[in-house]
PDB file of C-alpha atoms in Angstrom:
ATOM      1  CA  MET A 180       0.000   0.000   0.000  1.00  0.00           C
ATOM      2  CA  ASP A 181       2.774   2.443   0.952  1.00  0.00           C
ATOM      3  CA  SER A 182       4.585   1.573  -2.240  1.00  0.00           C
ATOM      4  CA  ARG A 183       1.488   2.242  -4.360  1.00  0.00           C
ATOM      5  CA  MET A 184       0.914   5.571  -2.585  1.00  0.00           C
ATOM      6  CA  SER A 185       4.540   6.545  -3.125  1.00  0.00           C
ATOM      7  CA  LEU A 186       4.287   5.769  -6.835  1.00  0.00           C
ATOM      8  CA  TYR A 187       1.029   7.747  -7.021  1.00  0.00           C
ATOM      9  CA  HIS A 188       2.569  10.859  -5.440  1.00  0.00           C
ATOM     10  CA  GLN A 189       5.671  10.554  -7.592  1.00  0.00           C
ATOM     11  CA  LYS A 190       3.526  10.325 -10.724  1.00  0.00           C
ATOM     12  CA  LYS A 191       1.449  13.305  -9.565  1.00  0.00           C
ATOM     13  CA  ASN A 192       4.579  15.397  -8.922  1.00  0.00           C
ATOM     14  CA  ASN A 193       5.952  14.472 -12.327  1.00  0.00           C
ATOM     15  CA  ASN A 194       2.707  15.591 -13.955  1.00  0.00           C
ATOM     16  CA  TRP A 195       2.883  18.925 -12.139  1.00  0.00           C
ATOM     17  CA  GLN A 196       6.490  19.387 -13.210  1.00  0.00           C
ATOM     18  CA  LYS A 197       5.539  18.702 -16.829  1.00  0.00           C
ATOM     19  CA  ILE A 198       2.685  21.228 -16.637  1.00  0.00           C
ATOM     20  CA  VAL A 199       4.922  23.867 -15.057  1.00  0.00           C
ATOM     21  CA  LYS A 200       7.634  23.233 -17.649  1.00  0.00           C
ATOM     22  CA  LYS A 201       5.156  23.362 -20.522  1.00  0.00           C
ATOM     23  CA  TYR A 202       3.459  26.575 -19.390  1.00  0.00           C
ATOM     24  CA  LYS A 203       6.341  28.289 -17.581  1.00  0.00           C
ATOM     25  CA  TRP A 204       6.288  31.328 -19.896  1.00  0.00           C
ATOM     26  CA  LEU A 205       2.547  31.723 -19.435  1.00  0.00           C
ATOM     27  CA  ILE A 206       2.961  31.419 -15.669  1.00  0.00           C
ATOM     28  CA  ALA A 207       5.757  34.004 -15.776  1.00  0.00           C
ATOM     29  CA  ILE A 208       3.583  36.432 -17.781  1.00  0.00           C
ATOM     30  CA  ILE A 209       0.670  35.989 -15.375  1.00  0.00           C
ATOM     31  CA  ALA A 210       2.989  36.619 -12.428  1.00  0.00           C
ATOM     32  CA  VAL A 211       4.354  39.798 -14.026  1.00  0.00           C
ATOM     33  CA  LEU A 212       0.835  41.019 -14.803  1.00  0.00           C
ATOM     34  CA  PHE A 213      -0.262  40.329 -11.240  1.00  0.00           C
ATOM     35  CA  VAL A 214       2.667  42.259  -9.787  1.00  0.00           C
ATOM     36  CA  SER A 215       2.088  45.116 -12.259  1.00  0.00           C
ATOM     37  CA  VAL A 216      -1.612  45.385 -11.413  1.00  0.00           C
ATOM     38  CA  LEU A 217      -0.838  45.239  -7.694  1.00  0.00           C
ATOM     39  CA  GLY A 218       1.796  47.961  -8.113  1.00  0.00           C
ATOM     40  CA  TYR A 219      -0.587  50.147 -10.115  1.00  0.00           C
ATOM     41  CA  VAL A 220      -3.323  49.794  -7.505  1.00  0.00           C
ATOM     42  CA  GLN A 221      -0.875  50.721  -4.747  1.00  0.00           C
ATOM     43  CA  TYR A 222       0.352  53.713  -6.805  1.00  0.00           C
ATOM     44  CA  GLU A 223      -3.210  54.936  -7.427  1.00  0.00           C
ATOM     45  CA  ASN A 224      -4.040  54.530  -3.740  1.00  0.00           C
ATOM     46  CA  TYR A 225      -0.971  56.600  -2.842  1.00  0.00           C
ATOM     47  CA  GLN A 226      -1.904  59.294  -5.390  1.00  0.00           C
ATOM     48  CA  ASN A 227      -5.431  59.443  -3.994  1.00  0.00           C
ATOM     49  CA  TYR A 228      -3.962  59.758  -0.501  1.00  0.00           C
ATOM     50  CA  LEU A 229      -1.845  62.715  -1.639  1.00  0.00           C
ATOM     51  CA  ILE A 230      -4.878  64.389  -3.193  1.00  0.00           C
ATOM     52  CA  ASP A 231      -7.286  63.658  -0.348  1.00  0.00           C
ATOM     53  CA  LYS A 232      -5.026  65.205   2.271  1.00  0.00           C
ATOM     54  CA  TYR A 233      -5.696  68.631   0.721  1.00  0.00           C
ATOM     55  CA  GLU A 234      -8.939  70.139   1.966  1.00  0.00           C
ATOM     56  CA  VAL A 235      -9.363  72.508  -0.987  1.00  0.00           C
ATOM     57  CA  LYS A 236      -8.901  71.017  -4.439  1.00  0.00           C
ATOM     58  CA  GLY A 237      -9.092  72.410  -7.954  1.00  0.00           C
ATOM     59  CA  ILE A 238      -8.066  71.829 -11.554  1.00  0.00           C
ATOM     60  CA  MET A 239      -6.334  73.630 -14.422  1.00  0.00           C
ATOM     61  CA  ILE A 240      -7.923  73.300 -17.862  1.00  0.00           C
ATOM     62  CA  SER A 241      -7.440  74.382 -21.463  1.00  0.00           C
ATOM     63  CA  GLN A 242      -8.876  73.482 -24.847  1.00  0.00           C
ATOM     64  CA  SER A 243      -6.942  70.211 -24.718  1.00  0.00           C
ATOM     65  CA  ASN A 244      -9.320  68.952 -22.016  1.00  0.00           C
ATOM     66  CA  ALA A 245     -12.651  67.335 -22.784  1.00  0.00           C
ATOM     67  CA  TYR A 246     -15.960  69.115 -22.219  1.00  0.00           C
ATOM     68  CA  ILE A 247     -16.451  69.733 -18.495  1.00  0.00           C
ATOM     69  CA  ASP A 248     -19.743  70.269 -16.711  1.00  0.00           C
ATOM     70  CA  PHE A 249     -18.682  72.770 -14.053  1.00  0.00           C
ATOM     71  CA  VAL A 250     -21.703  72.222 -11.812  1.00  0.00           C
ATOM     72  CA  SER A 251     -20.936  68.488 -11.744  1.00  0.00           C
ATOM     73  CA  LEU A 252     -17.272  69.318 -11.171  1.00  0.00           C
ATOM     74  CA  ALA A 253     -18.185  71.325  -8.068  1.00  0.00           C
ATOM     75  CA  GLN A 254     -20.427  68.491  -6.866  1.00  0.00           C
ATOM     76  CA  SER A 255     -17.534  66.038  -7.274  1.00  0.00           C
ATOM     77  CA  GLY A 256     -15.568  67.803  -4.524  1.00  0.00           C
ATOM     78  CA  GLN A 257     -13.510  70.300  -6.534  1.00  0.00           C
ATOM     79  CA  ASN A 258     -13.468  73.875  -5.207  1.00  0.00           C
ATOM     80  CA  PHE A 259     -11.862  75.970  -7.926  1.00  0.00           C
ATOM     81  CA  VAL A 260     -10.728  76.002 -11.536  1.00  0.00           C
ATOM     82  CA  TYR A 261      -8.058  77.925 -13.454  1.00  0.00           C
ATOM     83  CA  ILE A 262      -8.934  78.344 -17.134  1.00  0.00           C
ATOM     84  CA  ARG A 263      -6.325  79.115 -19.804  1.00  0.00           C
ATOM     85  CA  ALA A 264      -7.060  82.280 -21.747  1.00  0.00           C
ATOM     86  CA  SER A 265      -3.975  82.994 -23.820  1.00  0.00           C
ATOM     87  CA  GLN A 266      -0.343  82.271 -24.624  1.00  0.00           C
ATOM     88  CA  GLY A 267       2.320  84.623 -25.883  1.00  0.00           C
ATOM     89  CA  ALA A 268       1.355  87.659 -27.955  1.00  0.00           C
ATOM     90  CA  THR A 269      -1.161  86.141 -30.389  1.00  0.00           C
ATOM     91  CA  TYR A 270      -2.453  82.733 -29.277  1.00  0.00           C
ATOM     92  CA  THR A 271      -5.792  82.418 -27.485  1.00  0.00           C
ATOM     93  CA  ASP A 272      -7.496  79.317 -26.132  1.00  0.00           C
ATOM     94  CA  ASP A 273     -10.365  78.276 -28.413  1.00  0.00           C
ATOM     95  CA  ASP A 274     -12.547  77.177 -25.490  1.00  0.00           C
ATOM     96  CA  PHE A 275     -11.823  80.010 -23.069  1.00  0.00           C
ATOM     97  CA  SER A 276     -14.980  82.079 -23.543  1.00  0.00           C
ATOM     98  CA  ASP A 277     -17.240  79.035 -23.426  1.00  0.00           C
ATOM     99  CA  ASN A 278     -15.460  77.560 -20.395  1.00  0.00           C
ATOM    100  CA  PHE A 279     -15.458  80.837 -18.502  1.00  0.00           C
ATOM    101  CA  GLN A 280     -19.126  81.588 -19.157  1.00  0.00           C
ATOM    102  CA  ARG A 281     -20.250  78.085 -18.209  1.00  0.00           C
ATOM    103  CA  SER A 282     -18.175  78.157 -15.006  1.00  0.00           C
ATOM    104  CA  GLN A 283     -20.149  81.133 -13.687  1.00  0.00           C
ATOM    105  CA  GLY A 284     -22.739  80.172 -11.092  1.00  0.00           C
ATOM    106  CA  SER A 285     -21.280  76.673 -10.739  1.00  0.00           C
ATOM    107  CA  GLY A 286     -20.230  77.164  -7.132  1.00  0.00           C
ATOM    108  CA  LEU A 287     -16.546  77.074  -8.112  1.00  0.00           C
ATOM    109  CA  GLN A 288     -14.012  79.834  -7.562  1.00  0.00           C
ATOM    110  CA  VAL A 289     -12.674  80.715 -11.014  1.00  0.00           C
ATOM    111  CA  GLY A 290      -9.335  82.057 -12.187  1.00  0.00           C
ATOM    112  CA  THR A 291      -7.791  82.703 -15.606  1.00  0.00           C
ATOM    113  CA  TYR A 292      -4.217  82.198 -16.730  1.00  0.00           C
ATOM    114  CA  HIS A 293      -1.742  83.204 -19.418  1.00  0.00           C
ATOM    115  CA  VAL A 294       1.161  81.068 -20.635  1.00  0.00           C
ATOM    116  CA  PHE A 295       4.230  83.301 -20.672  1.00  0.00           C
ATOM    117  CA  SER A 296       6.440  83.394 -23.773  1.00  0.00           C
ATOM    118  CA  THR A 297      10.087  84.419 -23.694  1.00  0.00           C
ATOM    119  CA  GLN A 298       9.922  85.143 -27.437  1.00  0.00           C
ATOM    120  CA  SER A 299       7.125  87.732 -27.402  1.00  0.00           C
ATOM    121  CA  ASN A 300       7.002  91.370 -26.385  1.00  0.00           C
ATOM    122  CA  ILE A 301       5.540  91.689 -22.880  1.00  0.00           C
ATOM    123  CA  LYS A 302       3.231  94.583 -23.791  1.00  0.00           C
ATOM    124  CA  ASP A 303       1.840  92.513 -26.671  1.00  0.00           C
ATOM    125  CA  GLN A 304       1.333  89.598 -24.281  1.00  0.00           C
ATOM    126  CA  LEU A 305      -0.514  91.822 -21.824  1.00  0.00           C
ATOM    127  CA  LYS A 306      -2.714  93.109 -24.645  1.00  0.00           C
ATOM    128  CA  ASN A 307      -3.442  89.559 -25.779  1.00  0.00           C
ATOM    129  CA  PHE A 308      -4.457  88.392 -22.304  1.00  0.00           C
ATOM    130  CA  THR A 309      -6.517  91.434 -21.333  1.00  0.00           C
ATOM    131  CA  LYS A 310      -8.299  91.497 -24.691  1.00  0.00           C
ATOM    132  CA  GLU A 311      -9.330  87.868 -24.265  1.00  0.00           C
ATOM    133  CA  VAL A 312     -10.245  88.118 -20.581  1.00  0.00           C
ATOM    134  CA  GLY A 313     -11.613  91.650 -20.418  1.00  0.00           C
ATOM    135  CA  THR A 314     -12.149  93.281 -17.035  1.00  0.00           C
ATOM    136  CA  ASP A 315     -13.465  90.113 -15.346  1.00  0.00           C
ATOM    137  CA  TYR A 316     -10.522  87.820 -14.650  1.00  0.00           C
ATOM    138  CA  GLY A 317     -12.529  85.745 -12.173  1.00  0.00           C
ATOM    139  CA  THR A 318     -12.654  85.414  -8.401  1.00  0.00           C
ATOM    140  CA  LEU A 319      -9.039  84.229  -8.108  1.00  0.00           C
ATOM    141  CA  PRO A 320      -5.959  86.300  -8.966  1.00  0.00           C
ATOM    142  CA  PRO A 321      -4.834  86.023 -12.611  1.00  0.00           C
ATOM    143  CA  MET A 322      -2.043  83.516 -13.077  1.00  0.00           C
ATOM    144  CA  VAL A 323       1.074  83.462 -15.237  1.00  0.00           C
ATOM    145  CA  ASP A 324       2.187  79.975 -16.248  1.00  0.00           C
ATOM    146  CA  VAL A 325       5.923  79.667 -16.884  1.00  0.00           C
ATOM    147  CA  GLU A 326       7.092  76.537 -18.664  1.00  0.00           C
ATOM    148  CA  GLY A 327      10.703  75.391 -18.387  1.00  0.00           C
ATOM    149  CA  ASP A 328      13.776  77.209 -17.117  1.00  0.00           C
ATOM    150  CA  LEU A 329      14.589  80.850 -17.780  1.00  0.00           C
ATOM    151  CA  SER A 330      17.837  82.769 -18.030  1.00  0.00           C
ATOM    152  CA  THR A 331      18.511  85.793 -15.836  1.00  0.00           C
ATOM    153  CA  SER A 332      17.403  88.192 -18.575  1.00  0.00           C
ATOM    154  CA  GLN A 333      14.257  86.145 -19.214  1.00  0.00           C
ATOM    155  CA  ILE A 334      13.377  86.216 -15.512  1.00  0.00           C
ATOM    156  CA  GLU A 335      13.737  89.998 -15.629  1.00  0.00           C
ATOM    157  CA  LYS A 336      11.389  90.057 -18.625  1.00  0.00           C
ATOM    158  CA  LEU A 337       8.924  87.871 -16.706  1.00  0.00           C
ATOM    159  CA  SER A 338       9.119  90.216 -13.711  1.00  0.00           C
ATOM    160  CA  ASN A 339       8.274  93.176 -15.917  1.00  0.00           C
ATOM    161  CA  PHE A 340       5.320  91.331 -17.426  1.00  0.00           C
ATOM    162  CA  ILE A 341       3.977  90.419 -13.976  1.00  0.00           C
ATOM    163  CA  PHE A 342       4.320  94.060 -12.934  1.00  0.00           C
ATOM    164  CA  LEU A 343       2.309  95.184 -15.972  1.00  0.00           C
ATOM    165  CA  LEU A 344      -0.392  92.600 -15.257  1.00  0.00           C
ATOM    166  CA  HIS A 345      -0.517  93.580 -11.566  1.00  0.00           C
ATOM    167  CA  ARG A 346      -0.788  97.255 -12.442  1.00  0.00           C
ATOM    168  CA  TYR A 347      -3.462  96.662 -15.099  1.00  0.00           C
ATOM    169  CA  TYR A 348      -5.841  94.776 -12.787  1.00  0.00           C
ATOM    170  CA  ASP A 349      -4.595  96.243  -9.495  1.00  0.00           C
ATOM    171  CA  THR A 350      -4.449  92.814  -7.905  1.00  0.00           C
ATOM    172  CA  ASN A 351      -2.014  90.102  -6.906  1.00  0.00           C
ATOM    173  CA  VAL A 352      -0.656  87.759  -9.570  1.00  0.00           C
ATOM    174  CA  VAL A 353      -0.106  84.019  -9.138  1.00  0.00           C
ATOM    175  CA  VAL A 354       3.070  82.638 -10.728  1.00  0.00           C
ATOM    176  CA  ARG A 355       3.336  78.965 -11.654  1.00  0.00           C
ATOM    177  CA  SER A 356       7.036  78.256 -12.174  1.00  0.00           C
ATOM    178  CA  SER A 357      10.071  76.556 -10.730  1.00  0.00           C
ATOM    179  CA  TYR A 358      11.085  77.717  -7.265  1.00  0.00           C
ATOM    180  CA  HIS A 359      14.337  79.109  -8.682  1.00  0.00           C
ATOM    181  CA  ILE A 360      12.423  81.410 -11.029  1.00  0.00           C
ATOM    182  CA  PHE A 361      10.000  82.508  -8.327  1.00  0.00           C
ATOM    183  CA  THR A 362      12.747  83.389  -5.834  1.00  0.00           C
ATOM    184  CA  HIS A 363      14.634  85.392  -8.465  1.00  0.00           C
ATOM    185  CA  LEU A 364      11.773  87.653  -9.512  1.00  0.00           C
ATOM    186  CA  ASP A 365      12.414  91.366  -9.152  1.00  0.00           C
ATOM    187  CA  ASP A 366      11.976  92.783  -5.639  1.00  0.00           C
ATOM    188  CA  LYS A 367       9.595  95.451  -6.971  1.00  0.00           C
ATOM    189  CA  ILE A 368       6.848  92.840  -7.335  1.00  0.00           C
ATOM    190  CA  ALA A 369       7.702  90.749  -4.257  1.00  0.00           C
ATOM    191  CA  HIS A 370       4.582  91.835  -2.341  1.00  0.00           C
ATOM    192  CA  ASP A 371       2.257  91.366  -5.300  1.00  0.00           C
ATOM    193  CA  VAL A 372       3.012  87.774  -6.360  1.00  0.00           C
ATOM    194  CA  GLN A 373       1.828  84.425  -5.027  1.00  0.00           C
ATOM    195  CA  TYR A 374       3.473  81.109  -5.747  1.00  0.00           C
ATOM    196  CA  PHE A 375       2.043  78.078  -7.525  1.00  0.00           C
ATOM    197  CA  SER A 376       4.480  75.193  -7.049  1.00  0.00           C
ATOM    198  CA  GLN A 377       4.861  71.877  -8.856  1.00  0.00           C
ATOM    199  CA  ASN A 378       6.563  70.537  -5.728  1.00  0.00           C
ATOM    200  CA  ILE A 379       4.046  69.181  -3.211  1.00  0.00           C
ATOM    201  CA  ASN A 380       6.569  69.679  -0.399  1.00  0.00           C
ATOM    202  CA  ASN A 381       6.932  73.425  -0.910  1.00  0.00           C
ATOM    203  CA  LYS A 382       5.507  75.029   2.242  1.00  0.00           C
ATOM    204  CA  ARG A 383       5.701  78.565   0.857  1.00  0.00           C
ATOM    205  CA  ALA A 384       3.381  77.964  -2.083  1.00  0.00           C
ATOM    206  CA  ASN A 385      -0.216  79.175  -2.123  1.00  0.00           C
ATOM    207  CA  PHE A 386      -1.131  76.532  -4.678  1.00  0.00           C
ATOM    208  CA  ILE A 387       0.267  73.059  -5.341  1.00  0.00           C
ATOM    209  CA  GLU A 388       0.204  70.883  -8.441  1.00  0.00           C
ATOM    210  CA  VAL A 389      -0.691  67.477  -7.016  1.00  0.00           C
ATOM    211  CA  LYS A 390      -1.009  65.258 -10.084  1.00  0.00           C
ATOM    212  CA  ASN A 391      -0.872  66.025 -13.776  1.00  0.00           C
ATOM    213  CA  ASN A 392      -3.130  63.965 -16.049  1.00  0.00           C
ATOM    214  CA  ARG A 393      -5.368  62.745 -13.264  1.00  0.00           C
ATOM    215  CA  LYS A 394      -8.511  60.863 -14.270  1.00  0.00           C
ATOM    216  CA  ILE A 395     -11.568  62.125 -12.403  1.00  0.00           C
ATOM    217  CA  ASN A 396     -15.184  61.078 -12.765  1.00  0.00           C
ATOM    218  CA  ILE A 397     -17.553  63.918 -13.605  1.00  0.00           C
ATOM    219  CA  ASP A 398     -21.203  63.015 -13.974  1.00  0.00           C
ATOM    220  CA  GLY A 399     -20.383  59.450 -15.035  1.00  0.00           C
ATOM    221  CA  SER A 400     -17.612  60.355 -17.492  1.00  0.00           C
ATOM    222  CA  ASN A 401     -13.860  60.073 -16.949  1.00  0.00           C
ATOM    223  CA  VAL A 402     -12.009  63.309 -17.693  1.00  0.00           C
ATOM    224  CA  ILE A 403      -8.228  63.837 -17.637  1.00  0.00           C
ATOM    225  CA  VAL A 404      -7.250  67.030 -15.807  1.00  0.00           C
ATOM    226  CA  ASN A 405      -4.343  68.696 -14.054  1.00  0.00           C
ATOM    227  CA  GLN A 406      -5.191  68.174 -10.367  1.00  0.00           C
ATOM    228  CA  VAL A 407      -4.093  71.056  -8.156  1.00  0.00           C
ATOM    229  CA  ALA A 408      -4.878  72.223  -4.633  1.00  0.00           C
ATOM    230  CA  PHE A 409      -4.811  75.189  -2.296  1.00  0.00           C
ATOM    231  CA  ASN A 410      -1.923  74.739   0.108  1.00  0.00           C
ATOM    232  CA  GLY A 411      -3.893  75.303   3.305  1.00  0.00           C
ATOM    233  CA  THR A 412      -7.033  74.528   5.269  1.00  0.00           C
ATOM    234  CA  THR A 413     -10.659  75.284   4.437  1.00  0.00           C
ATOM    235  CA  ALA A 414     -10.580  78.166   6.930  1.00  0.00           C
ATOM    236  CA  GLY A 415      -7.382  79.425   5.300  1.00  0.00           C
ATOM    237  CA  TRP A 416      -9.099  79.225   1.914  1.00  0.00           C
ATOM    238  CA  ARG A 417     -11.977  81.412   3.079  1.00  0.00           C
ATOM    239  CA  HIS A 418      -9.501  83.944   4.436  1.00  0.00           C
ATOM    240  CA  TYR A 419      -7.535  83.829   1.184  1.00  0.00           C
ATOM    241  CA  LEU A 420     -10.657  84.542  -0.886  1.00  0.00           C
ATOM    242  CA  VAL A 421     -11.716  87.477   1.271  1.00  0.00           C
ATOM    243  CA  LYS A 422      -8.216  88.949   1.267  1.00  0.00           C
ATOM    244  CA  ASN A 423      -7.845  88.731  -2.510  1.00  0.00           C
ATOM    245  CA  GLN A 424     -11.347  89.847  -3.417  1.00  0.00           C
ATOM    246  CA  ASP A 425     -10.964  92.958  -1.291  1.00  0.00           C
ATOM    247  CA  ARG A 426      -8.119  94.227  -3.479  1.00  0.00           C
TER     248      ARG A 426
END
């Protein structure tokens, strides 16, 4: 009996070894897929943790984003939106007017932004932005988006543009840039600029970019957006709004 059982187990083990040998590549692929899916789930959970720790959340949008229902966006837990209006001296966002008009009455705080160009005259850029936006830049300070690194002379040019924008609207200006650029802006505008950082660990920033290309569900549809946040509490947000809207 023991001998028969031993032969049975040996035969069973041999069969398993043959199966494993025959399908080892398939088993390896399944294992890799399992680890990849597990890693992705853990990554998404971590990203959601980073986002959820901010009490006041918002998004940045342009014409490259899909159609957004702003009322549904507000109901999804977002508090504000920055809408691109222009870039450089001649380019304007095709969807700006529609986005801005539809955002009104949504319950969101709304801001507008201009993408700064080192190649264009700053007075022409100011004219382009103010012509597109008009007198109503929203309930948040206008923002200047700076892409990439700038030389010393380009930072000086940026400083002069921010000064013109501040003087035109008589309000603070938010600057989205690297920390190096922000800390090297001209002292003459130091009290009139606020910082929008792409580094979530920057304690000085008023706004933080939490996750670019985040998929959020708005009214049953998945939309890819640039997820950002106010770098403070809900009470701090209320104070921030009052302080800026009084200017």
